[in-house]
XYZ file of C-alpha atoms in Angstrom:
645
model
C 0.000 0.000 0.000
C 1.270 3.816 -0.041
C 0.279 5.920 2.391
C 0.679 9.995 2.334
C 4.322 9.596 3.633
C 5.097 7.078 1.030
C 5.205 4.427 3.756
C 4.338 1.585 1.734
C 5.745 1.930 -1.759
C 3.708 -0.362 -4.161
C 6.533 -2.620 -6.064
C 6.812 -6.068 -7.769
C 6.468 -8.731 -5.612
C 9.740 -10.377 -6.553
C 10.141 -11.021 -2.762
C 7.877 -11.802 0.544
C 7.936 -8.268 1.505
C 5.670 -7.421 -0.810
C 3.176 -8.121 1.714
C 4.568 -4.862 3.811
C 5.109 -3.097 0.309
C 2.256 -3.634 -2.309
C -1.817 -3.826 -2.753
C -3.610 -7.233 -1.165
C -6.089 -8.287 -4.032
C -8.099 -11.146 -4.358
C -8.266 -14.111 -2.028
C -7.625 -17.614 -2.768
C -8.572 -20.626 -0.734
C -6.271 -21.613 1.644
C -5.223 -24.945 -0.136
C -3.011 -24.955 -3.106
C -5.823 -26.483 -5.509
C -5.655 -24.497 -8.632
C -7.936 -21.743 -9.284
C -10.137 -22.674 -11.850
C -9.994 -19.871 -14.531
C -6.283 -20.738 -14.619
C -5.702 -22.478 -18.007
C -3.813 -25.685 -18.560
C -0.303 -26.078 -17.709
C 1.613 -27.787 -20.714
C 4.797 -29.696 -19.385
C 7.178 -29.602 -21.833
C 8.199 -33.246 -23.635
C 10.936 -34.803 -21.264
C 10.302 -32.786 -18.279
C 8.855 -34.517 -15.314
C 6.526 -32.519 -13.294
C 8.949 -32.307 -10.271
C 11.578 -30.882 -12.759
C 9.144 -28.054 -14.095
C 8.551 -27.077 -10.736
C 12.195 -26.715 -9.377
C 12.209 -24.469 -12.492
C 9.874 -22.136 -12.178
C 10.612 -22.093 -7.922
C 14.136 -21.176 -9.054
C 12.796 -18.523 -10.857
C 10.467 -17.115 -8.198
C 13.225 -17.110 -5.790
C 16.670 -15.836 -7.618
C 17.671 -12.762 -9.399
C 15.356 -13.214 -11.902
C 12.306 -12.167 -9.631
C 14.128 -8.762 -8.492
C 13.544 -7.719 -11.967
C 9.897 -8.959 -12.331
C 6.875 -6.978 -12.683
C 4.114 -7.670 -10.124
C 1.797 -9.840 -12.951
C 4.813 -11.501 -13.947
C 5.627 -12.564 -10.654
C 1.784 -13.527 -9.993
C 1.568 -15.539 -13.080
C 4.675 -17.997 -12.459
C 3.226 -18.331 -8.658
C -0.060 -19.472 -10.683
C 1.981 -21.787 -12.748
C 4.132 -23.162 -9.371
C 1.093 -23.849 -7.545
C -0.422 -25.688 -11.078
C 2.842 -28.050 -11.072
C 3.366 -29.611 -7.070
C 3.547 -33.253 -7.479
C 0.850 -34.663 -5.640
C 1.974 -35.536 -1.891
C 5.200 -34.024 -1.822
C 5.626 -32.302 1.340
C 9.233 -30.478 1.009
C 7.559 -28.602 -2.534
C 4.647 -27.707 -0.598
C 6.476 -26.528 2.223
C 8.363 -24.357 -0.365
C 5.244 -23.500 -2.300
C 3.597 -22.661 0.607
C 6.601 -20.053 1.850
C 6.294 -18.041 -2.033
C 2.637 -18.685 -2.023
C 1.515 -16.324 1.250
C 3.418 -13.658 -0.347
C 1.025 -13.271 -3.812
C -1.104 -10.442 -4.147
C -3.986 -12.566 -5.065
C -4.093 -12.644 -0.998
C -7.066 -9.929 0.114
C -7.699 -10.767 3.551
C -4.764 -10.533 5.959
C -6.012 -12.346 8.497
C -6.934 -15.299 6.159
C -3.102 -14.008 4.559
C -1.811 -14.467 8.624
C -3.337 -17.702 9.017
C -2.131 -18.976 5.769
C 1.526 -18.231 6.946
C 1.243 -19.663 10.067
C 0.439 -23.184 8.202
C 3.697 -22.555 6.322
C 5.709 -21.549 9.008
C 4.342 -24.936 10.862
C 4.890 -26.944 7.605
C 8.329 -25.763 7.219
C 9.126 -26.023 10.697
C 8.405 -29.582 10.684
C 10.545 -30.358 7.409
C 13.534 -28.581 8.776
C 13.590 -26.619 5.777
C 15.285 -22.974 6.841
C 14.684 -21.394 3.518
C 11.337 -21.752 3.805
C 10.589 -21.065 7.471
C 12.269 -17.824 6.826
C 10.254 -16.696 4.020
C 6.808 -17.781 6.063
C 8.012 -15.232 8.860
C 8.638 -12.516 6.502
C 4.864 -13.295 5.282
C 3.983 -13.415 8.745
C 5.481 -9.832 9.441
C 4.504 -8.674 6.154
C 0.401 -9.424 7.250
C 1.229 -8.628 11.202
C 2.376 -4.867 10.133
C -0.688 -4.454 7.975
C -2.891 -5.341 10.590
C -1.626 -3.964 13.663
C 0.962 -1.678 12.276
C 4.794 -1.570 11.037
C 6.110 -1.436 14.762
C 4.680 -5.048 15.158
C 6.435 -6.681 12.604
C 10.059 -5.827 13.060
C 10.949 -8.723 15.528
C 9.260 -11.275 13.198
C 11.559 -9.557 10.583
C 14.641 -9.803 12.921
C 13.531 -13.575 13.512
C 14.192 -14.377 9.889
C 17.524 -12.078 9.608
C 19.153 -14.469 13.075
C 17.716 -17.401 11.014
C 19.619 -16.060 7.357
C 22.575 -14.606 9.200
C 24.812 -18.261 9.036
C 23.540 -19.488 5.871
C 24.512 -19.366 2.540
C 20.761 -17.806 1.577
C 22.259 -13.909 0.812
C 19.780 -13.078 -0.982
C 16.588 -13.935 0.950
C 18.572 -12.528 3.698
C 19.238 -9.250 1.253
C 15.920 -9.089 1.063
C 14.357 -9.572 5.011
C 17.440 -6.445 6.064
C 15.520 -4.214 3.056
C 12.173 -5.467 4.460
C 13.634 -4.348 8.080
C 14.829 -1.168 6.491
C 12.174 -0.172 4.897
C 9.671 -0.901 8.171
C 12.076 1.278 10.339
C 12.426 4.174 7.709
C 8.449 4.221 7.884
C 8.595 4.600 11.667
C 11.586 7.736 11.192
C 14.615 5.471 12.095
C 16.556 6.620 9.146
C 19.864 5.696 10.115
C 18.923 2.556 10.937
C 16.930 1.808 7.987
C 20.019 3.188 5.580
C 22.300 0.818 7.461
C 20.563 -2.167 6.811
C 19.785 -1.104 3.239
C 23.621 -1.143 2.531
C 24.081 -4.362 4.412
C 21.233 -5.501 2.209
C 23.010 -4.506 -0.929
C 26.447 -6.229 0.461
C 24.502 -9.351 0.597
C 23.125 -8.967 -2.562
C 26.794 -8.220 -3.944
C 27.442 -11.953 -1.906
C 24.777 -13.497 -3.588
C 26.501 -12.258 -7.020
C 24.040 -9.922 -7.907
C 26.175 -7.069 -9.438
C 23.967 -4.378 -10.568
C 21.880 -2.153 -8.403
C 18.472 -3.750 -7.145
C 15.665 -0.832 -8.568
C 13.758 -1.906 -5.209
C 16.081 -1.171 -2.601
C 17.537 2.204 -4.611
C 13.842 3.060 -4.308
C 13.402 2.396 -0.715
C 16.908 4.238 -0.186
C 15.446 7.641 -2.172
C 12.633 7.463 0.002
C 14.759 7.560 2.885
C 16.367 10.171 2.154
C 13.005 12.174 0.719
C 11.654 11.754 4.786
C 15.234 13.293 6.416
C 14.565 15.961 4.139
C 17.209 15.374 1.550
C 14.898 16.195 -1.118
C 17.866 16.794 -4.093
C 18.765 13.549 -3.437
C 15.305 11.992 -3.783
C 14.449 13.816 -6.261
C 17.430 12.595 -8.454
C 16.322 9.230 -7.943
C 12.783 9.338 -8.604
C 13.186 11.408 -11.935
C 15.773 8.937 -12.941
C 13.850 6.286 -12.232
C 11.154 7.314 -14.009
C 12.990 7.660 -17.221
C 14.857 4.218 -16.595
C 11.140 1.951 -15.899
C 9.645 4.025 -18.876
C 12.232 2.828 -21.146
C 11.427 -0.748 -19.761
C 7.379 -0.136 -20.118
C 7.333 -1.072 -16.528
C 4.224 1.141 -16.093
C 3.615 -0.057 -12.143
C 6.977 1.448 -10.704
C 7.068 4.737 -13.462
C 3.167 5.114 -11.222
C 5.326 4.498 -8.100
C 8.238 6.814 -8.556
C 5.725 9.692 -9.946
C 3.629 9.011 -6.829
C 6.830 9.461 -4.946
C 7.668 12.521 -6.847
C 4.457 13.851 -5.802
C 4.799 13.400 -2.543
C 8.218 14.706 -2.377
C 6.950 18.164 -4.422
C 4.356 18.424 -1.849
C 6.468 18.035 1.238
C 8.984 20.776 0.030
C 6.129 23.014 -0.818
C 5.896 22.836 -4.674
C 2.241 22.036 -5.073
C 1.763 23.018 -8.356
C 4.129 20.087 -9.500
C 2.986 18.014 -7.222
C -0.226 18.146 -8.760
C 1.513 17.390 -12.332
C 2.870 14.298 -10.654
C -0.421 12.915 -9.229
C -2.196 13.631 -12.382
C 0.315 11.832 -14.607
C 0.428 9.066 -12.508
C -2.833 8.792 -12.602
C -3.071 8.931 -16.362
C -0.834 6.002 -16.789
C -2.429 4.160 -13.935
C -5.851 4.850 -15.916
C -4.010 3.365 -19.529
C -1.814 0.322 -17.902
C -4.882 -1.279 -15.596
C -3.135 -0.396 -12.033
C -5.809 0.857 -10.063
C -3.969 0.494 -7.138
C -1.400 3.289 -8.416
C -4.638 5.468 -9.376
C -6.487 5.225 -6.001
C -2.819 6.359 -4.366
C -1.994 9.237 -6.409
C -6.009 10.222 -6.059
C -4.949 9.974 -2.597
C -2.053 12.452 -3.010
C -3.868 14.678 -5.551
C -6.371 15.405 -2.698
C -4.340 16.672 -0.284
C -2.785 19.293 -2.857
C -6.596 20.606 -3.795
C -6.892 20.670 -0.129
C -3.325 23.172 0.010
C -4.652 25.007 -3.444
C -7.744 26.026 -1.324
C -10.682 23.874 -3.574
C -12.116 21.593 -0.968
C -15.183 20.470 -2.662
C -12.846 19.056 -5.604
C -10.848 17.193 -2.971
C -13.716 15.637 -1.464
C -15.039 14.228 -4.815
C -11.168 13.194 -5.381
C -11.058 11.346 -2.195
C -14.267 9.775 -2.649
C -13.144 8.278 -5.654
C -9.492 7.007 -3.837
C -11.978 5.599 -1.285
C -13.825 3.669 -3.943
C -10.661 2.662 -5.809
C -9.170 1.303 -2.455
C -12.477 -0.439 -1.867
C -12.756 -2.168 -4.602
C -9.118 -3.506 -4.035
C -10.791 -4.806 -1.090
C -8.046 -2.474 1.217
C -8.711 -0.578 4.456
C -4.702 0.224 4.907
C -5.106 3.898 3.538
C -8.475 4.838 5.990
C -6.509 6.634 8.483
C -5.550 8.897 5.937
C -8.767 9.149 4.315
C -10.216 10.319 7.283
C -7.733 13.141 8.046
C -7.730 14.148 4.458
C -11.631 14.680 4.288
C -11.546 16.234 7.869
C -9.231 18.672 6.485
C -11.535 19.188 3.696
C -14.596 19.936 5.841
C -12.168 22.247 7.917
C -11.628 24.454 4.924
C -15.210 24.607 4.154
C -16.030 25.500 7.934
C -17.465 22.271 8.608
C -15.526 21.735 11.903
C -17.824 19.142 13.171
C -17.793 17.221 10.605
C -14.166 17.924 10.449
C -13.628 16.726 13.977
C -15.783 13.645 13.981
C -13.361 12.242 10.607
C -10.350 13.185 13.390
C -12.118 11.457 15.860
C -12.197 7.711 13.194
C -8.731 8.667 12.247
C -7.173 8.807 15.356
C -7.087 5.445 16.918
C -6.213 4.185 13.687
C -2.805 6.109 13.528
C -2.163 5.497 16.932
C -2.208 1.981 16.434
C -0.055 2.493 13.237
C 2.923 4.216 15.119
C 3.629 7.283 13.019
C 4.213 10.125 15.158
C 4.377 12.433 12.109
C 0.603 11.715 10.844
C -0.249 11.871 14.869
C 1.512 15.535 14.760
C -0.752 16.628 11.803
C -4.148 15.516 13.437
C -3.432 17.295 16.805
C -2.709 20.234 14.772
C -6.316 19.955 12.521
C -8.087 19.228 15.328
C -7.007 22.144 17.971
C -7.582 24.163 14.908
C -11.666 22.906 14.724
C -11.609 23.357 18.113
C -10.589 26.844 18.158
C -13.148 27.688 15.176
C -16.028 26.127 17.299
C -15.071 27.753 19.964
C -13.687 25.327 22.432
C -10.660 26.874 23.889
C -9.413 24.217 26.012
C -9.381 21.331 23.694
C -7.815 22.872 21.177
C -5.188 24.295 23.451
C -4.279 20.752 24.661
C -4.471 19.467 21.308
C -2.059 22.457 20.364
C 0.398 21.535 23.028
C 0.585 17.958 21.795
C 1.288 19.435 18.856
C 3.954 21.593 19.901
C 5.371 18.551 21.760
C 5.201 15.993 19.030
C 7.212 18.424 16.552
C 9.909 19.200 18.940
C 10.422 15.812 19.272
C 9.621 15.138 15.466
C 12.344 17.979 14.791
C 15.014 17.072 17.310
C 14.549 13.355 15.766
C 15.666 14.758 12.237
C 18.455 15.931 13.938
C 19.905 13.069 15.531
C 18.529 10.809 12.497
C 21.154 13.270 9.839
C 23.868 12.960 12.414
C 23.599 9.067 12.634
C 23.390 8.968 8.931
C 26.720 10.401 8.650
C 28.457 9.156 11.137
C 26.900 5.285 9.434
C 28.363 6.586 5.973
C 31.434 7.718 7.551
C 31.655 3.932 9.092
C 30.463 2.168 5.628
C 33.423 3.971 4.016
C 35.939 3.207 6.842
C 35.140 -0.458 6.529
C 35.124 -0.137 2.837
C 39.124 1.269 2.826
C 39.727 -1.182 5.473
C 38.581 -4.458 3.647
C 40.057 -2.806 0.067
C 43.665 -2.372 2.414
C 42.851 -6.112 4.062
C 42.170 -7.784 0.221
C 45.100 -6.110 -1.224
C 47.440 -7.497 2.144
C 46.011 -10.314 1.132
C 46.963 -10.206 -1.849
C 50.603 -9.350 -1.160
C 50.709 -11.959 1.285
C 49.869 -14.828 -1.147
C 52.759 -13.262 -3.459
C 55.334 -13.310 -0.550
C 54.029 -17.363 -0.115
C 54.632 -18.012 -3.189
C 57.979 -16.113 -3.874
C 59.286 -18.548 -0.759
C 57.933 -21.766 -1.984
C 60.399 -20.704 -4.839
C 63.182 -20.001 -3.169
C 62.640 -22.758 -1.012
C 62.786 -24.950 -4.147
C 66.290 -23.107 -4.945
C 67.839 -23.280 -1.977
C 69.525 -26.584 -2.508
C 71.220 -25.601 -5.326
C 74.048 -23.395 -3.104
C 74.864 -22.155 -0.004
C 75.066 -19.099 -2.082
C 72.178 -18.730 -3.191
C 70.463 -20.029 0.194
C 72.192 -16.566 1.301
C 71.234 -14.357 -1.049
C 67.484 -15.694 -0.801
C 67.791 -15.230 2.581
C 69.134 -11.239 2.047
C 65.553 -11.165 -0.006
C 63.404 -12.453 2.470
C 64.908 -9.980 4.828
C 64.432 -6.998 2.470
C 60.731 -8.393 2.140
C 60.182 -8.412 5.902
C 61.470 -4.658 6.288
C 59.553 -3.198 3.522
C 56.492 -4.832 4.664
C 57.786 -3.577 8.487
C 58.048 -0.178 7.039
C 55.101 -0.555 5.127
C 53.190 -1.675 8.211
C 54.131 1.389 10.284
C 53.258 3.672 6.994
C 49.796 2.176 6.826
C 49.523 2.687 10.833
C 50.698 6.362 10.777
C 48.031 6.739 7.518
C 45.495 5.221 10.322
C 45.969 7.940 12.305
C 45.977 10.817 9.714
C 42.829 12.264 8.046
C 44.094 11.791 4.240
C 42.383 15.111 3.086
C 43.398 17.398 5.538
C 46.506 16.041 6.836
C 45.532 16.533 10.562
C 44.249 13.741 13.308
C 41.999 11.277 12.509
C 38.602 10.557 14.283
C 40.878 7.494 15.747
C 43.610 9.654 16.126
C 42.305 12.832 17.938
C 40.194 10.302 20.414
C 43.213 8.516 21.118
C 44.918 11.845 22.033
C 42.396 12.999 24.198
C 42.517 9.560 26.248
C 46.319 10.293 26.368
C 45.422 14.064 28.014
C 42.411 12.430 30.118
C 44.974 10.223 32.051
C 47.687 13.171 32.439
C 45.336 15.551 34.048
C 43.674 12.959 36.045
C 47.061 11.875 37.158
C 49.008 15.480 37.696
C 45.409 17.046 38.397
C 46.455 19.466 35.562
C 43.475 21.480 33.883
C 41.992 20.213 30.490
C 39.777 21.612 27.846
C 38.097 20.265 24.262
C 36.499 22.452 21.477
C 34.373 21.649 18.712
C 34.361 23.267 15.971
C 31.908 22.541 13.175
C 31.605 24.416 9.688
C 28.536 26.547 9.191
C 26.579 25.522 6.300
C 29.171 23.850 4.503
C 26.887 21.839 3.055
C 26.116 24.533 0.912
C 29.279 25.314 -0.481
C 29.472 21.818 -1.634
C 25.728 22.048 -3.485
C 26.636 25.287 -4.822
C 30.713 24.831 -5.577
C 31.072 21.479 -5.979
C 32.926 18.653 -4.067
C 36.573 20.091 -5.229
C 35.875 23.743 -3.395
C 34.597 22.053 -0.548
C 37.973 19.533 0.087
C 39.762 22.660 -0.244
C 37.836 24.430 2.118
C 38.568 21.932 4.242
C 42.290 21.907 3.605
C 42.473 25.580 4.205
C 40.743 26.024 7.328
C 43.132 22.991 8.977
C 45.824 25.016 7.386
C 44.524 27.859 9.101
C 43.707 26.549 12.579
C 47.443 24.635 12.633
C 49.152 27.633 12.412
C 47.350 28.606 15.450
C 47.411 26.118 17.770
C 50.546 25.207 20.100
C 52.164 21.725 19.104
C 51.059 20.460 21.998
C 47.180 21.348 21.283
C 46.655 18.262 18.699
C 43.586 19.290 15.887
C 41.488 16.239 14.630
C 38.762 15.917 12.020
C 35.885 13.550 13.456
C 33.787 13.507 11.092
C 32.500 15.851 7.352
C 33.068 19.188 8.596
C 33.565 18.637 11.986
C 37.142 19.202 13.905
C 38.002 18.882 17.803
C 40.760 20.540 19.541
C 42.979 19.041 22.837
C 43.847 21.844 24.766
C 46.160 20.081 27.489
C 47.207 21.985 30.755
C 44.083 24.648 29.514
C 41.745 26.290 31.590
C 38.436 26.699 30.255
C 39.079 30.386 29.935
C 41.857 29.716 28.430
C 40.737 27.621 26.066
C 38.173 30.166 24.902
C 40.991 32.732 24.022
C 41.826 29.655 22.151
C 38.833 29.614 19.812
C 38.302 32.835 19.631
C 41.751 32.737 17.818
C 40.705 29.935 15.251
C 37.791 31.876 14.976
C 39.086 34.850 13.656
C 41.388 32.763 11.492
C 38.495 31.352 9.820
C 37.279 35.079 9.042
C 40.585 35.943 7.397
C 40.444 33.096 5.116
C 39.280 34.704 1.351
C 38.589 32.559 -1.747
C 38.501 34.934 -4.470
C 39.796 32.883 -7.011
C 35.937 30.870 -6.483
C 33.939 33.702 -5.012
C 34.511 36.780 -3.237
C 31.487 36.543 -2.112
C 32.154 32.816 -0.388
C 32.990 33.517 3.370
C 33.119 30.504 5.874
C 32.169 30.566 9.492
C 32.381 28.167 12.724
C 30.107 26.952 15.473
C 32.795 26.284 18.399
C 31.310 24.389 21.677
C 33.785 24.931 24.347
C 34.082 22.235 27.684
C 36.433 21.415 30.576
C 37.298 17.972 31.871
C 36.037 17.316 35.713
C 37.716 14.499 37.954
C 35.968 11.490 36.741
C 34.790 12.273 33.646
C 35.539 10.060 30.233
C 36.376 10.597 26.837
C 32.470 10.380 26.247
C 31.380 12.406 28.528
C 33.947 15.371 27.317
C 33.356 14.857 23.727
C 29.556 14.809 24.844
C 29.647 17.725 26.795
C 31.231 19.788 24.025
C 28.615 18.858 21.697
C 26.020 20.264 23.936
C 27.787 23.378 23.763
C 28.261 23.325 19.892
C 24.789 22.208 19.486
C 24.031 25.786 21.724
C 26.216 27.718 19.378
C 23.650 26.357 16.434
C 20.747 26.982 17.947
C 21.878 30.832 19.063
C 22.645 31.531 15.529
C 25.889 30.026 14.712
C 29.672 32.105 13.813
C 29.962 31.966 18.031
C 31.571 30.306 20.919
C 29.307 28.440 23.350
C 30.487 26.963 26.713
């Protein structure tokens, strides 16, 4: 399903999480006799039965179905179910695990029970592949029913399950399932983590190329932490890639997405191009799923335009679209949408009795964002009718909700790069650990040679020996390089995240010791961000070198600068008062003013945030690096270009 957020992105069902992801349509028994408009499978001449069904399983289960559209995928679950041998009990237990996942499934409940038998089925075969792909079912029809929070530890059952097998990509696809169920509930960081463990495994499972799904769940991510460039790339892209491939069903996703990404960063007008073209090819490609969605969408951007009575008639027709797909998922919505409707017509009693339906029904979902938005329509009803003191607790909820809504963003971006700071660490460090490798199997080999030479001479045992000994101290020297490069940020030329830390647990222990004074800054860039956007990558490296450049040729060599992190430096000031340590910054600070960049813009000037702390008996690296955050973080909030203690 796809809710207003883009929650559930509709997709084909080349994997069990199409249950969290797509439309439920209609129901089928829950047996696996044939349906009977189904016509008759033709085994081809030579092929048993049991053959022509490890076939088309094979298909419904490796790379082939990450490709597939959702009636392709449908049709060779018709044809799987069509071929089980007759009493075979390991193929129906494998049947059964694909099976729960079609979108011929309408019901979830009937869809939960239907699991459960394969999950028991499985179970009782021993057969891990399928046990984990009934559990993803099972977590796919648990988050429609009682919402996405619900589902994750079914989800995390199947990932402990996957995690020692040789199954990467079913276990690809349960992390992107995770992902994608803790993006919806605003864990971005965590969500983008397991979406690049999810492509790793699918890289294990020798699937090279980017998986369209999971590069679509990873632009959505990025659309709800407000990274809307980034999204927007994606989904435009997209568009143009699936339109080349007449995959009508995802171009209808991505425009939906577009849509909803417009309308977030306050474009409506092309939001409302979006909707209506996805609607258009919804309307010519028989998705009526896509249609009802983007009617969806298109209603709350009459509602914005001001033309209510439009978006009523709009959402009654999503309401009848979603009805006749025989799905509920999107009524929470529909509720708030036509309350907000009746608001702008003054209708706040009917306005507040839609609130009323809608609100239990997000609760239970577990998005604090849609939760945020009906406090704020309904304090404003309240207000119109008159009723202070409702709408002024419904106004502090509100108020409450967003702080913690906003503050969330915050920590969300910061996680996010501190995750893509680790995914490239551990990318340099297995590159650096393959190509030791590497060198490693040349030095075996190079002494299996001279082993095989050494009988020939004393000599030449000698001078092999003299070679082995030159080997060792290059790769001792080469060692000691590669540790000193550990320690060094490569752009900049200063400390490391691993170095800086480890210097500050160096000055923790001498002022503990000699009870000598100690101080940290943090410095962070002001909007750098937007030097990169507008400059490009290049200009913003050089920033970066410039400004170390800068701040080094302030600092005593005893007051050790370190970049943690993207823009983001710390300063050791040993045997430093906290006064002290402010004459300190203020110094770096006024550096950073006299730095010009003409020769890009003499316009461009760069500023710093600087949080300022002191170390107290007892306290660890944590809590001083911690501490000095809070102060940067101050520094933000007051405005930024300032010192904050």
């Amino acid at each position: 399903m796809v809710s207003k957020s883009g929650g559930f992105v509709r997709r084909p069902l080349h994997t069990l999480m199409g249950l969290l992801l797509a439309a439920l349509a209609a129901l089928p028994a829950l047996s696996t006799a044939a349906p009977t408009a189904m016509r008759p499978l033709v085994v081809e001449p030579g092929t048993t039965q049991a053959a022509a069904f490890d076939t088309i399983f094979q298909k419904v289960v490796g790379p082939a179905s990450l490709d597939a559209t959702r009636v392709a995928y449908d049709a060779d679950l018709e044809r799987l179910r069509a071929l089980l041998p007759k009493g075979d009990r390991l193929r129906q237990a494998r049947l059964r695990s694909v099976y729960c996942g079609s979108s011929t499934w309408k019901d979830p409940v009937r869809g939960l029970a239907y699991s459960d038998q394969a999950l028991e089925l499985a179970r009782e075969l021993r057969d891990v592949e399928s046990e984990a792909r009934a559990i993803l079912c099972r977590a796919g029809y648990i988050m429609l029913t009682r919402g996405a929070q619900h589902g994750q530890p079914e989800i995390d059952k199947a990932i402990a399950l996957l995690s020692d097998t040789q199954h990467q990509q079913l276990l690809a696809e349960s992390l992107e399932m995770r992902g994608d169920a803790q993006s919806l509930l605003g864990e971005q960081a965590k969500a983008m983590l397991d979406f690049q463990r999810a492509r790793a495994a699918y890289r294990a499972a020798g699937i090279n190329h980017e998986v369209e799904p999971l590069m679509l769940s990873i632009a959505v991510a990025y659309r709800r932490i407000g990274d809307f460039q980034q999204a927007e790339r994606y989904f435009t892209q997209a568009v143009e890639r699936m339109q080349d491939r007449q995959d009508w069903e995802s171009v209808g996703t991505n425009l939906i997405q577009l849509g909803f990404l417009h309308s977030e960063s306050r474009a409506p007008e092309k939001a409302r191009a979006a909707f209506e073209q996805a609607i258009e090819i919804g309307g010519n490609h028989d998705d009526p799923y896509s249609v009802s969605a983007a009617l969806m969408g298109l209603a709350e951007i009459q509602i914005t335009l001001g033309d209510p009575v439009a978006a009523l008639g709009t959402l009654g027709q999503a309401r009848a679209g979603f009805a006749a797909e025989h799905d509920d998922s999107n009524e929470d919505m529909l509720l708030m949408l036509t309350g907000e409707a009746f608001a702008s017509q003054n209708r706040h009693a009917d306005a507040l009795t839609r609130y009323q339906q809608a609100f239990p029904l997000i609760q239970r979902n577990g998005n604090d964002r849609y939760l945020a938005q009906l406090y704020r329509d309904r304090a404003a009803s309240n207000e119109a009718l008159g009723r202070i003191l409702p709408a002024l607790e419904d106004f502090k909820r509100y108020n409450e909700l967003q702080m913690k809504l906003q503050g969330k963003m915050r920590l969300e971006q910061s996680r996010l790069l501190e995750y893509e700071y680790e995914i490239r660490r551990r990318d340099f460090e297995n590159r650096q650990l393959r190509t030791d490798a590497q060198a490693n199997q040349r030095q075996v080999t190079a002494l299996e040679r001279i082993r095989r030479w050494q009988t020939l001479s004393l000599v030449l045992a000698g001078l092999f020996a003299a070679l082995l000994g030159l080997l060792a101290w290059r790769q001792w020297k080469k060692s000691r390089r590669l540790r000193s490069q550990a320690m060094t940020d490569s752009l900049t030329s200063v400390a490391s995240r691993g170095g800086i830390e480890q210097e500050l647990d160096q000055a923790i222990v001498h002022a503990s010791g000699a009870g000598t004074p100690l101080s940290l800054l943090m410095l962070d860039l002001d909007y750098f961000k937007s030097i990169n956007d507008r400059y490009g990558h290049a200009t913003g490296d050089r920033v970066l070198r410039d400004v170390s450049t800068a701040w080094q040729a302030q600092l005593r060599g005893r007051d050790p600068l370190g970049r943690i992190g993207g823009e983001e430096f710390v300063v050791v000031c040993q045997d430093t008062s906290l006064e002290q340590a402010l004459l300190v910054a203020a110094r770096l600070r006024e550096a950073l003013h006299a730095l010009c960049f003409d020769d890009v813009d003499t316009s461009l000037q760069v500023t710093v945030s600087i949080g300022a702390a002191s170390y107290k008996q007892g306290d660890t690296r944590e809590d001083l690096l911690a501490s000095a955050d809070a102060a940067l973080y101050r520094a933000k909030q007051a405005g930024r270009d300032r010192i904050e203690t």
